[in-house]
Each structure stands twice: as structure tokens, then as C-alpha cells.
């Protein structure tokens, strides 16, 4: 670790938040990277200490060791709920990564441009997603994923193909009729509300970027459950990204720009509530007030929109119970970090799944533990991500479940891909997809 004779203090505005850490160490057992690496600098307390050193000018923000320990953080926020001082670790991590991006050279900044283009330019993004869907439909990703030996750590390409293959619809039979109906109605609507009485309640549905690109079946399933509640829906434009991936990577300006676009789209929808099925998206939108607190035009609008968003499980569990067909199976629930730790939503998905007759629902033994997906972490930090994933897969085997349910695209891809490449006969499914596939009204 190097110190500089000319100290810079890029995290100085966060010093009050940093000083709320009293170094008690209660967060250490909750941290997956500390569990595996056993190093203080790879624990929440250690990383906060390094951020404080930067804020106080004792450490340069572009110090390589600082960057290494920040990069190893999953951003899972498991350290937040267990912290007696209420340290806002997730927000501090985003600021620290943002300062590193600002201080980085042109080459590092240029490396983020493809992500900005893919998620920031809707038309480029839509083309990219369509190409990925075609590749998925070819069956090649699945063949590549299954080609290696079981138990052997997969390379980047094989795991990426496995992640793509893991996005295929699971409740295929049950949703077939819906997809036919959807084709008759057109691929998407943004202006006209559908479902429910014309003067009835209206909610906006987030199509999203990854969710629209690779999990449209889950978006359709969400819409069906909302309609089954007699509520009308209006869809936000496809490809519209919430900015979560950019914020996690420290590309804060792009994240804020995407948040402004999202706020305008939600306001224009005419709905008084936004329902999303992606834990990462609902967590990000709930944080918009924080992201845009220095923007005089958007600050209040961001806070208002943050209060309008509901995760689909959070919304559905408050509504009248729907009728589901029975399913004789044993299901393991794994909590997405950005649902459990960032939004503190624990029981609603389990309570909803428990409404299915004959379905035995159990939480995985360490359901609160990250699966190692964490945005692009699963691809960029393969070794550490694989170590974390193998523990999760061990719990899946130990619990002897037929299927794993989890409500976030990254987790679905990570666990689904892990099962594929390690030849474990368990599929990962979004709880909403499973519920919609069993709706009695079909
Ligand atoms: S982050 Fe919270 S739990 Fe962890 S050492 Fe600091 S005060 Fe203690
Ligand atoms: S966000 Fe997760 S990986 Fe990062 S310090 Fe907190 S518990 Fe550890």
C-alpha cells in the first residue's frame, strides 16, 4: 500500500458517514469475501478503514491495493443489516468506486464505454439483446456450457454461455399459451394501459434492460399476476435501464443520467405505482433520491419516484390471494442480496410461494449469503465468484431441492449457470414465473 506526499481527499464529503463505523467487527461474519479470503482489508470494516484513509488524505484514491480490495467487494450489502451503527456501506462503496473512476486514466475510462453504449443507448441495447436471444435459441450456449467436465472450473466463455443458457424460460409449458396471446397483441405497448376495468387502479411495469432482453417471460408473468388482481398495467419502454450496473461499477454520472430518464418515463406513464420483478432495479430506484440529492431539478422527483416503486413480491403479498394449481415439488428459496439486504424484503416471496398447494418451500441454509453474481462480478472475478458459487451449490445439494427460486436476473443466471456447468439437475426460476405458470385462471 502506498501513501502520497501530496494527499488528495476525494472522499472527504463522505467523512461523516465513514466515521459512523466504530470498528466493532459485527459485520465481519456476514461478509462473503472475508469468509473466503480471511483478510481484514477484504472485510467491510477494512474497506471502510481504507476509504477513511483516502478521505483523510493518508492514501491516494488511485492506490492499487485500495482498488484491489474495493474490486473484490461484491456490493452485496450483507454488512448493512448487521451493523449496529447503521453504516451506509452500499452508498459509500459507490462513492469510493466513483472517485476511482474519476481519478483513472483515459484507458480505464474508455473500457466502460461499451457498457455505457449497451445500456445507455436503447436502440443499440435492443439490437444486442435480440442477437443474444437468437444465440440462446440456437442451443449453442447450452451445448458449450455442458461440454466441460463436471467439477472443473469453467473458463470465462463457457461460463458466459452457461449464463445465457440459464435465462431460458422455465415454466415453458404453463406459459406457452401466454406467449401466443402476447404475439397477437404485439410485442410491447407503452402508451395504452391493459387489463382490469378502464377506470380501475393502474400500475406501471418496468420492462428493464436485462429483464427485457433475456427475461421477457418473467415480465409477461408479472403482468399476468397484476392483471389477475384486476389491476391495469402500462409498460415502460423496453431497454430503459435503471442505472444499477453503472452505479455499482462507479460510473456515477451515467447512472444519474439513466435515473433521470427513468424518472421522466415513470412520471409520463400516468401510474401512481411502479412494480418491478428485478431486485436490483427496485433497490436502485428506491435509492434515486440519494443518487440525485445534489441535482436541484431532480432531487424531489427522485425521492417521490423512489417511494412509488414496489418489488413484485412486496406488492403481491399485500393483495388478495390468487388461486394456484398444485405442484408436488420441493423448492429452495435463495434471497437476492438487493432484495434482502438493500430493501429488507425477506418473507414476501416465501409467503407467496407457500400459497401453491403441495409445494414444499424451504429457504436454502444460507439463503442470505450472496451467490457471487453481483452484476458483472461473476464474469470479471471468476475465481472468487466461483468459490462463492460452489458454496451456494453445495447448499442446494444439501437441501435436496428440485428447483431453486430467486428474484433477480443476476442470481438466476449465476445459480442456473453453476448448475449447468457442474451437471447439477436443478433449475433456477423466478418466483413470479413459477406463480404465473400455476395460475388457476389459465
Ligand atoms: S461497519 Fe458497522 S458492524 Fe462493521 S465494524 Fe463498522 S460499525 Fe461495526
Ligand atoms: S458489500 Fe458484501 S462483500 Fe462487500 S464488504 Fe459488505 S458484506 Fe462484504
Coordinates of C-alpha atoms and ligand atoms in Angstrom, one line a residue:
X1 CA 0.0 0.0 0.0
X2 CA 1.4 3.4 -1.0
X3 CA 0.8 6.8 0.6
X4 CA 1.4 10.1 -1.1
X5 CA 3.3 13.1 0.0
X6 CA 0.6 15.2 -1.7
X7 CA -2.5 13.9 -0.1
X8 CA -5.8 14.1 -2.0
X9 CA -9.1 13.9 -0.3
X10 CA -11.7 12.8 -2.8
X11 CA -13.9 11.0 -0.2
X12 CA -13.8 13.9 2.2
X13 CA -17.6 14.7 1.7
X14 CA -18.4 11.2 3.0
X15 CA -16.3 11.5 6.2
X16 CA -19.3 11.9 8.5
X17 CA -20.8 8.6 7.1
X18 CA -17.4 6.9 7.3
X19 CA -17.0 8.0 11.0
X20 CA -20.2 6.2 12.0
X21 CA -18.2 3.0 11.8
X22 CA -17.0 2.2 15.3
X23 CA -14.8 -0.8 14.2
X24 CA -16.9 -3.3 16.3
X25 CA -16.5 -6.1 13.7
X26 CA -20.0 -7.3 13.9
X27 CA -20.2 -7.2 10.1
X28 CA -17.2 -9.5 9.6
X29 CA -19.1 -12.8 9.8
X30 CA -21.7 -11.5 7.3
X31 CA -19.1 -10.8 4.6
X32 CA -18.6 -13.5 1.9
X33 CA -15.2 -12.1 0.8
X34 CA -13.9 -12.0 4.4
X35 CA -15.1 -15.6 4.9
X36 CA -13.1 -16.8 1.9
X37 CA -10.0 -14.6 2.0
X38 CA -9.8 -14.1 5.7
X39 CA -8.1 -10.7 5.2
X40 CA -9.2 -7.6 7.2
X41 CA -8.8 -5.5 4.0
X42 CA -11.4 -7.7 2.3
X43 CA -13.9 -7.2 5.1
X44 CA -16.4 -4.3 5.4
X45 CA -14.5 -2.8 8.4
X46 CA -11.2 -3.0 6.5
X47 CA -12.6 -1.4 3.3
X48 CA -14.3 1.4 5.4
X49 CA -10.9 2.0 7.0
X50 CA -9.2 2.3 3.6
X51 CA -12.0 4.7 2.4
X52 CA -11.4 6.8 5.5
X53 CA -7.7 6.9 4.8
X54 CA -8.5 8.3 1.4
X55 CA -11.0 10.8 2.8
X56 CA -8.3 12.0 5.3
X57 CA -5.6 12.2 2.7
X58 CA -3.5 9.4 4.1
X59 CA -4.0 7.2 1.0
X60 CA -4.2 8.1 -2.7
X61 CA -7.6 7.2 -4.3
X62 CA -5.7 5.5 -7.2
X63 CA -3.7 3.3 -4.9
X64 CA -3.6 -0.2 -6.5
X65 CA -4.1 -2.0 -3.2
X66 CA -7.2 0.2 -2.4
X67 CA -8.6 -0.6 -5.8
X68 CA -8.0 -4.3 -5.4
X69 CA -9.9 -4.6 -2.1
X70 CA -12.7 -2.4 -3.4
X71 CA -12.9 -4.5 -6.6
X72 CA -13.2 -7.7 -4.6
X73 CA -16.3 -6.4 -2.8
X74 CA -19.5 -7.9 -4.1
X75 CA -21.6 -4.9 -3.2
X76 CA -24.0 -7.4 -1.6
X77 CA -24.6 -5.1 1.4
X78 CA -24.9 -8.1 3.8
X79 CA -22.8 -5.9 6.1
X80 CA -25.6 -3.3 6.4
X81 CA -28.4 -5.0 8.3
X82 CA -26.0 -6.4 11.0
X83 CA -24.3 -3.1 11.6
X84 CA -25.4 -1.6 15.0
X85 CA -24.2 1.9 13.9
X86 CA -26.2 1.9 10.7
X87 CA -23.2 2.5 8.4
X88 CA -24.5 3.1 4.9
X89 CA -21.9 0.8 3.3
X90 CA -23.5 0.5 -0.2
X91 CA -23.6 4.2 -0.7
X92 CA -20.0 4.6 0.5
X93 CA -18.8 1.9 -1.8
X94 CA -20.5 3.6 -4.8
X95 CA -18.8 6.9 -3.9
X96 CA -15.4 5.2 -3.5
X97 CA -15.7 3.4 -6.8
X98 CA -16.9 6.6 -8.4
X99 CA -13.9 8.5 -7.2
X100 CA -11.6 5.8 -8.5
X101 CA -13.2 6.1 -12.0
X102 CA -12.8 9.9 -11.9
X103 CA -9.1 9.5 -10.9
X104 CA -8.4 6.8 -13.5
X105 CA -6.7 7.4 -16.8
X106 CA -8.3 7.6 -20.3
X107 CA -7.8 3.8 -20.9
X108 CA -9.7 2.7 -17.9
X109 CA -12.5 5.2 -18.5
X110 CA -12.7 4.1 -22.2
X111 CA -13.1 0.5 -21.0
X112 CA -16.5 1.4 -19.6
X113 CA -17.8 3.0 -22.9
X114 CA -19.2 -0.3 -24.3
X115 CA -21.3 -0.8 -21.1
X116 CA -22.5 2.8 -21.4
X117 CA -23.5 2.3 -25.0
X118 CA -25.1 -1.1 -24.5
X119 CA -27.2 0.1 -21.5
X120 CA -27.4 3.8 -22.3
X121 CA -28.4 3.7 -25.9
X122 CA -31.7 1.9 -26.1
X123 CA -31.5 1.0 -29.8
X124 CA -28.0 -0.4 -29.6
X125 CA -29.1 -2.3 -26.5
X126 CA -32.2 -3.7 -28.1
X127 CA -30.1 -4.9 -31.1
X128 CA -27.7 -6.5 -28.7
X129 CA -30.4 -8.3 -26.7
X130 CA -32.0 -9.6 -29.9
X131 CA -28.7 -11.0 -31.0
X132 CA -28.3 -12.7 -27.6
X133 CA -31.8 -14.1 -27.8
X134 CA -31.0 -15.6 -31.2
X135 CA -27.8 -17.1 -29.9
X136 CA -29.7 -18.6 -27.0
X137 CA -32.4 -20.0 -29.3
X138 CA -29.7 -21.7 -31.4
X139 CA -28.9 -24.1 -28.4
X140 CA -25.2 -23.4 -28.8
X141 CA -24.7 -21.8 -25.4
X142 CA -26.2 -24.8 -23.7
X143 CA -24.0 -27.2 -25.6
X144 CA -20.9 -25.2 -24.7
X145 CA -22.0 -25.0 -21.1
X146 CA -22.4 -28.7 -20.8
X147 CA -19.3 -29.6 -22.8
X148 CA -16.7 -29.4 -20.0
X149 CA -16.0 -32.0 -17.2
X150 CA -18.2 -31.8 -14.1
X151 CA -16.4 -30.3 -11.1
X152 CA -13.9 -28.4 -13.2
X153 CA -13.8 -24.6 -13.0
X154 CA -15.3 -23.3 -16.3
X155 CA -13.5 -20.6 -18.3
X156 CA -14.9 -17.2 -19.0
X157 CA -16.5 -18.1 -22.3
X158 CA -18.1 -21.4 -21.1
X159 CA -19.5 -19.7 -18.0
X160 CA -20.8 -16.7 -20.1
X161 CA -22.6 -19.2 -22.4
X162 CA -24.0 -21.1 -19.4
X163 CA -25.3 -17.8 -18.0
X164 CA -27.1 -17.1 -21.3
X165 CA -28.5 -20.6 -21.5
X166 CA -29.8 -20.2 -17.9
X167 CA -32.0 -17.3 -18.9
X168 CA -34.4 -19.6 -21.0
X169 CA -38.0 -19.8 -19.8
X170 CA -38.5 -22.4 -17.1
X171 CA -42.3 -22.7 -16.8
X172 CA -42.3 -23.4 -20.5
X173 CA -45.5 -25.4 -20.8
X174 CA -47.5 -23.2 -18.5
X175 CA -46.5 -20.0 -20.3
X176 CA -46.9 -21.3 -23.8
X177 CA -50.4 -20.0 -24.1
X178 CA -49.5 -16.6 -22.8
X179 CA -46.7 -16.2 -25.4
X180 CA -49.2 -17.0 -28.2
X181 CA -51.6 -14.4 -26.9
X182 CA -48.8 -11.9 -26.5
X183 CA -47.8 -12.3 -30.2
X184 CA -51.3 -11.5 -31.2
X185 CA -51.3 -8.3 -29.1
X186 CA -47.9 -7.1 -30.4
X187 CA -44.6 -7.2 -28.7
X188 CA -45.0 -4.3 -26.4
X189 CA -47.1 -1.3 -25.6
X190 CA -46.0 1.8 -23.8
X191 CA -49.0 4.2 -24.3
X192 CA -52.1 2.1 -23.7
X193 CA -52.9 0.6 -20.4
X194 CA -54.2 -3.0 -20.5
X195 CA -56.0 -5.4 -18.1
X196 CA -58.6 -4.5 -15.4
X197 CA -61.5 -2.1 -15.6
X198 CA -60.8 1.1 -17.6
X199 CA -61.2 3.4 -14.7
X200 CA -59.5 1.0 -12.2
X201 CA -56.2 1.0 -10.5
X202 CA -53.2 1.5 -12.8
X203 CA -49.6 0.4 -12.2
X204 CA -46.5 0.8 -14.4
X205 CA -44.4 -2.2 -15.1
X206 CA -40.7 -1.9 -15.6
X207 CA -39.5 -3.7 -18.7
X208 CA -35.9 -3.1 -17.9
X209 CA -32.8 -3.8 -19.9
X210 CA -31.6 -7.4 -18.9
X211 CA -35.1 -8.3 -17.9
X212 CA -36.5 -7.2 -21.3
X213 CA -33.5 -8.6 -23.2
X214 CA -33.4 -12.1 -21.6
X215 CA -36.3 -12.5 -19.2
X216 CA -39.3 -11.2 -21.1
X217 CA -41.1 -14.4 -20.0
X218 CA -40.8 -13.1 -16.4
X219 CA -42.1 -9.7 -17.4
X220 CA -45.1 -11.3 -19.0
X221 CA -45.6 -13.4 -15.9
X222 CA -45.5 -10.3 -13.7
X223 CA -48.1 -8.7 -16.0
X224 CA -50.4 -11.7 -15.8
X225 CA -50.3 -11.7 -12.0
X226 CA -51.1 -8.0 -11.8
X227 CA -54.0 -8.4 -14.3
X228 CA -55.2 -11.4 -12.2
X229 CA -55.6 -8.9 -9.4
X230 CA -57.9 -6.8 -11.6
X231 CA -55.3 -4.0 -12.0
X232 CA -54.4 -2.3 -15.2
X233 CA -50.8 -2.1 -16.4
X234 CA -48.8 0.2 -18.5
X235 CA -45.3 -0.9 -19.6
X236 CA -42.3 1.4 -19.5
X237 CA -40.3 1.4 -22.8
X238 CA -38.1 -1.7 -23.3
X239 CA -34.4 -1.3 -22.9
X240 CA -34.8 1.5 -20.3
X241 CA -32.1 0.8 -17.8
X242 CA -32.3 1.8 -14.1
X243 CA -28.5 2.5 -13.8
X244 CA -27.8 0.0 -11.1
X245 CA -24.9 -1.7 -13.0
X246 CA -23.3 1.7 -13.7
X247 CA -23.6 2.8 -10.0
X248 CA -22.1 -0.5 -8.8
X249 CA -19.2 0.0 -11.2
X250 CA -18.6 3.6 -10.1
X251 CA -19.8 5.1 -13.3
X252 CA -22.0 7.5 -11.3
X253 CA -22.6 10.2 -14.0
X254 CA -24.0 7.6 -16.4
X255 CA -26.1 6.1 -13.5
X256 CA -27.5 9.5 -12.7
X257 CA -28.3 10.2 -16.4
X258 CA -30.2 6.8 -16.6
X259 CA -32.0 7.6 -13.4
X260 CA -33.2 10.9 -14.9
X261 CA -34.6 9.1 -17.9
X262 CA -36.3 6.6 -15.8
X263 CA -37.9 9.2 -13.6
X264 CA -39.3 11.0 -16.7
X265 CA -40.6 7.7 -18.0
X266 CA -42.3 6.8 -14.7
X267 CA -43.9 10.3 -14.5
X268 CA -45.1 10.1 -18.1
X269 CA -46.7 6.7 -17.5
X270 CA -49.6 8.2 -15.5
X271 CA -49.3 5.4 -12.9
X272 CA -49.1 6.0 -9.2
X273 CA -47.1 2.9 -8.6
X274 CA -44.2 1.1 -10.3
X275 CA -43.9 -2.7 -10.0
X276 CA -40.6 -4.4 -10.9
X277 CA -39.6 -8.1 -10.7
X278 CA -35.8 -7.4 -10.5
X279 CA -34.5 -7.0 -7.0
X280 CA -31.5 -4.9 -8.3
X281 CA -33.8 -2.5 -10.2
X282 CA -36.2 -1.9 -7.3
X283 CA -33.3 -1.4 -4.9
X284 CA -31.6 1.2 -7.3
X285 CA -34.8 3.1 -8.0
X286 CA -35.5 3.3 -4.2
X287 CA -32.0 4.9 -3.9
X288 CA -32.6 7.6 -6.6
X289 CA -33.2 10.3 -4.0
X290 CA -29.7 9.6 -2.7
X291 CA -28.1 9.5 -6.2
X292 CA -29.6 12.8 -7.2
X293 CA -29.5 14.7 -3.9
X294 CA -27.3 17.4 -5.4
X295 CA -29.5 17.9 -8.5
X296 CA -31.9 20.7 -7.8
X297 CA -34.2 19.8 -10.7
X298 CA -34.5 16.1 -10.0
X299 CA -33.9 15.7 -6.2
X300 CA -37.6 15.9 -5.2
X301 CA -38.8 14.0 -8.2
X302 CA -36.2 11.3 -7.5
X303 CA -37.4 10.9 -3.9
X304 CA -41.0 10.8 -5.0
X305 CA -40.3 8.1 -7.6
X306 CA -38.3 6.1 -5.1
X307 CA -41.5 6.0 -2.9
X308 CA -43.6 4.7 -5.8
X309 CA -41.6 1.6 -6.6
X310 CA -42.5 -1.8 -5.3
X311 CA -40.8 -5.1 -5.8
X312 CA -43.4 -7.5 -7.3
X313 CA -43.3 -9.8 -4.3
X314 CA -43.8 -6.9 -1.9
X315 CA -46.8 -5.7 -3.9
X316 CA -48.4 -9.1 -4.5
X317 CA -48.2 -10.2 -0.9
X318 CA -50.4 -7.2 0.2
X319 CA -53.1 -8.2 -2.4
X320 CA -55.9 -10.8 -2.2
X321 CA -54.5 -14.3 -2.5
X322 CA -54.8 -15.8 -6.0
X323 CA -55.7 -19.4 -6.8
X324 CA -52.8 -21.7 -8.0
X325 CA -52.8 -25.2 -9.3
X326 CA -50.9 -27.7 -7.1
X327 CA -47.3 -28.6 -7.7
X328 CA -45.7 -31.5 -6.0
X329 CA -42.1 -30.5 -5.6
X330 CA -39.5 -29.3 -3.1
X331 CA -38.4 -25.7 -3.7
X332 CA -35.4 -24.0 -2.2
X333 CA -35.6 -20.2 -1.9
X334 CA -32.5 -18.1 -2.2
X335 CA -32.8 -14.4 -1.3
X336 CA -31.3 -11.9 -3.7
X337 CA -28.9 -9.6 -1.8
X338 CA -30.6 -6.5 -3.2
X339 CA -34.0 -7.7 -2.1
X340 CA -33.0 -8.9 1.4
X341 CA -30.1 -6.6 2.5
X342 CA -30.8 -3.5 0.4
X343 CA -34.6 -3.5 0.7
X344 CA -35.1 -5.7 3.8
X345 CA -37.7 -7.8 2.0
X346 CA -37.4 -11.3 3.5
X347 CA -40.7 -13.2 3.8
X348 CA -42.9 -11.9 0.9
X349 CA -41.5 -14.2 -1.8
X350 CA -41.6 -17.2 0.6
X351 CA -45.2 -16.4 1.7
X352 CA -46.3 -16.2 -2.0
X353 CA -44.7 -19.5 -3.0
X354 CA -46.2 -21.2 0.1
X355 CA -49.6 -20.4 -1.4
X356 CA -49.1 -23.1 -4.0
X357 CA -50.8 -26.3 -2.9
X358 CA -48.4 -29.3 -2.4
X359 CA -45.3 -27.1 -3.0
X360 CA -42.8 -27.6 -0.2
X361 CA -40.9 -24.4 0.3
X362 CA -37.7 -24.2 2.2
X363 CA -35.1 -21.5 2.5
X364 CA -31.6 -22.6 1.5
X365 CA -29.5 -22.9 4.6
X366 CA -27.6 -19.7 4.0
X367 CA -30.2 -18.0 1.8
X368 CA -29.0 -14.6 3.0
X369 CA -25.5 -15.3 1.5
X370 CA -24.5 -13.8 -1.9
X371 CA -24.3 -16.3 -4.8
X372 CA -21.4 -14.5 -6.3
X373 CA -23.3 -12.9 -9.2
X374 CA -23.1 -9.2 -8.2
X375 CA -23.6 -7.6 -11.6
X376 CA -20.6 -8.3 -13.8
X377 CA -18.5 -9.8 -10.9
X378 CA -19.4 -13.4 -11.9
X379 CA -17.6 -12.8 -15.2
X380 CA -14.8 -10.4 -14.2
X381 CA -13.7 -12.1 -10.9
X382 CA -14.2 -15.7 -11.9
X383 CA -12.1 -17.4 -9.3
X384 CA -13.6 -15.6 -6.2
X385 CA -17.1 -15.7 -7.7
X386 CA -16.7 -19.5 -8.4
X387 CA -15.6 -20.1 -4.8
X388 CA -18.7 -18.3 -3.5
X389 CA -21.0 -20.1 -6.1
X390 CA -19.7 -23.5 -5.1
X391 CA -20.8 -22.9 -1.5
X392 CA -24.2 -22.0 -2.7
X393 CA -24.4 -25.1 -5.0
X394 CA -23.3 -27.2 -2.0
X395 CA -26.3 -25.8 0.0
X396 CA -28.6 -26.6 -3.0
X397 CA -27.4 -30.2 -3.0
X398 CA -27.6 -30.5 0.8
X399 CA -31.2 -29.3 0.8
X400 CA -32.1 -31.8 -1.9
X401 CA -34.5 -29.5 -3.7
X402 CA -36.0 -29.9 -7.2
X403 CA -35.8 -26.3 -8.1
X404 CA -34.3 -23.0 -6.8
X405 CA -36.4 -19.8 -6.8
X406 CA -34.7 -16.4 -6.7
X407 CA -36.0 -13.0 -7.8
X408 CA -33.1 -11.3 -9.6
X409 CA -31.7 -11.8 -13.1
X410 CA -28.0 -11.9 -11.9
X411 CA -28.8 -14.6 -9.3
X412 CA -30.9 -16.6 -11.8
X413 CA -28.0 -16.6 -14.3
X414 CA -25.3 -17.4 -11.7
X415 CA -27.1 -20.3 -10.0
X416 CA -28.6 -21.6 -13.2
X417 CA -25.2 -21.4 -15.0
X418 CA -23.5 -23.1 -12.0
X419 CA -26.0 -26.0 -12.0
X420 CA -25.5 -26.4 -15.8
X421 CA -21.7 -26.5 -15.8
X422 CA -21.4 -28.6 -12.7
X423 CA -24.1 -31.0 -14.0
X424 CA -26.5 -30.5 -11.1
X425 CA -30.1 -31.4 -12.1
X426 CA -31.7 -28.3 -10.6
X427 CA -33.1 -25.3 -12.4
X428 CA -33.3 -21.7 -11.2
X429 CA -36.6 -20.0 -11.7
X430 CA -38.0 -16.6 -10.8
X431 CA -40.8 -16.9 -8.1
X432 CA -43.1 -14.8 -10.3
X433 CA -42.6 -17.0 -13.3
X434 CA -43.5 -20.1 -11.2
X435 CA -46.6 -18.5 -9.7
X436 CA -47.9 -17.2 -13.0
X437 CA -47.4 -20.6 -14.6
X438 CA -49.6 -22.1 -12.0
X439 CA -52.4 -19.6 -12.1
X440 CA -55.8 -21.4 -11.8
X441 CA -57.5 -18.9 -14.2
X442 CA -55.5 -20.3 -17.1
Ligands
LIG1 S1 -19.4 -1.3 9.6 FE1 -20.8 -1.4 11.4 S2 -20.6 -3.6 12.1 FE2 -18.8 -3.2 10.7 S3 -17.2 -2.6 12.1 FE3 -18.2 -0.7 11.4 S4 -19.7 -0.2 13.0 FE4 -19.1 -2.4 13.3
LIG2 S1 -20.9 -5.5 0.4 FE1 -20.8 -7.7 0.8 S2 -18.7 -8.3 0.0 FE2 -18.8 -6.0 0.3 S3 -18.0 -5.6 2.4 FE3 -20.2 -5.8 2.5 S4 -20.7 -7.9 3.0 FE4 -18.5 -7.8 2.2

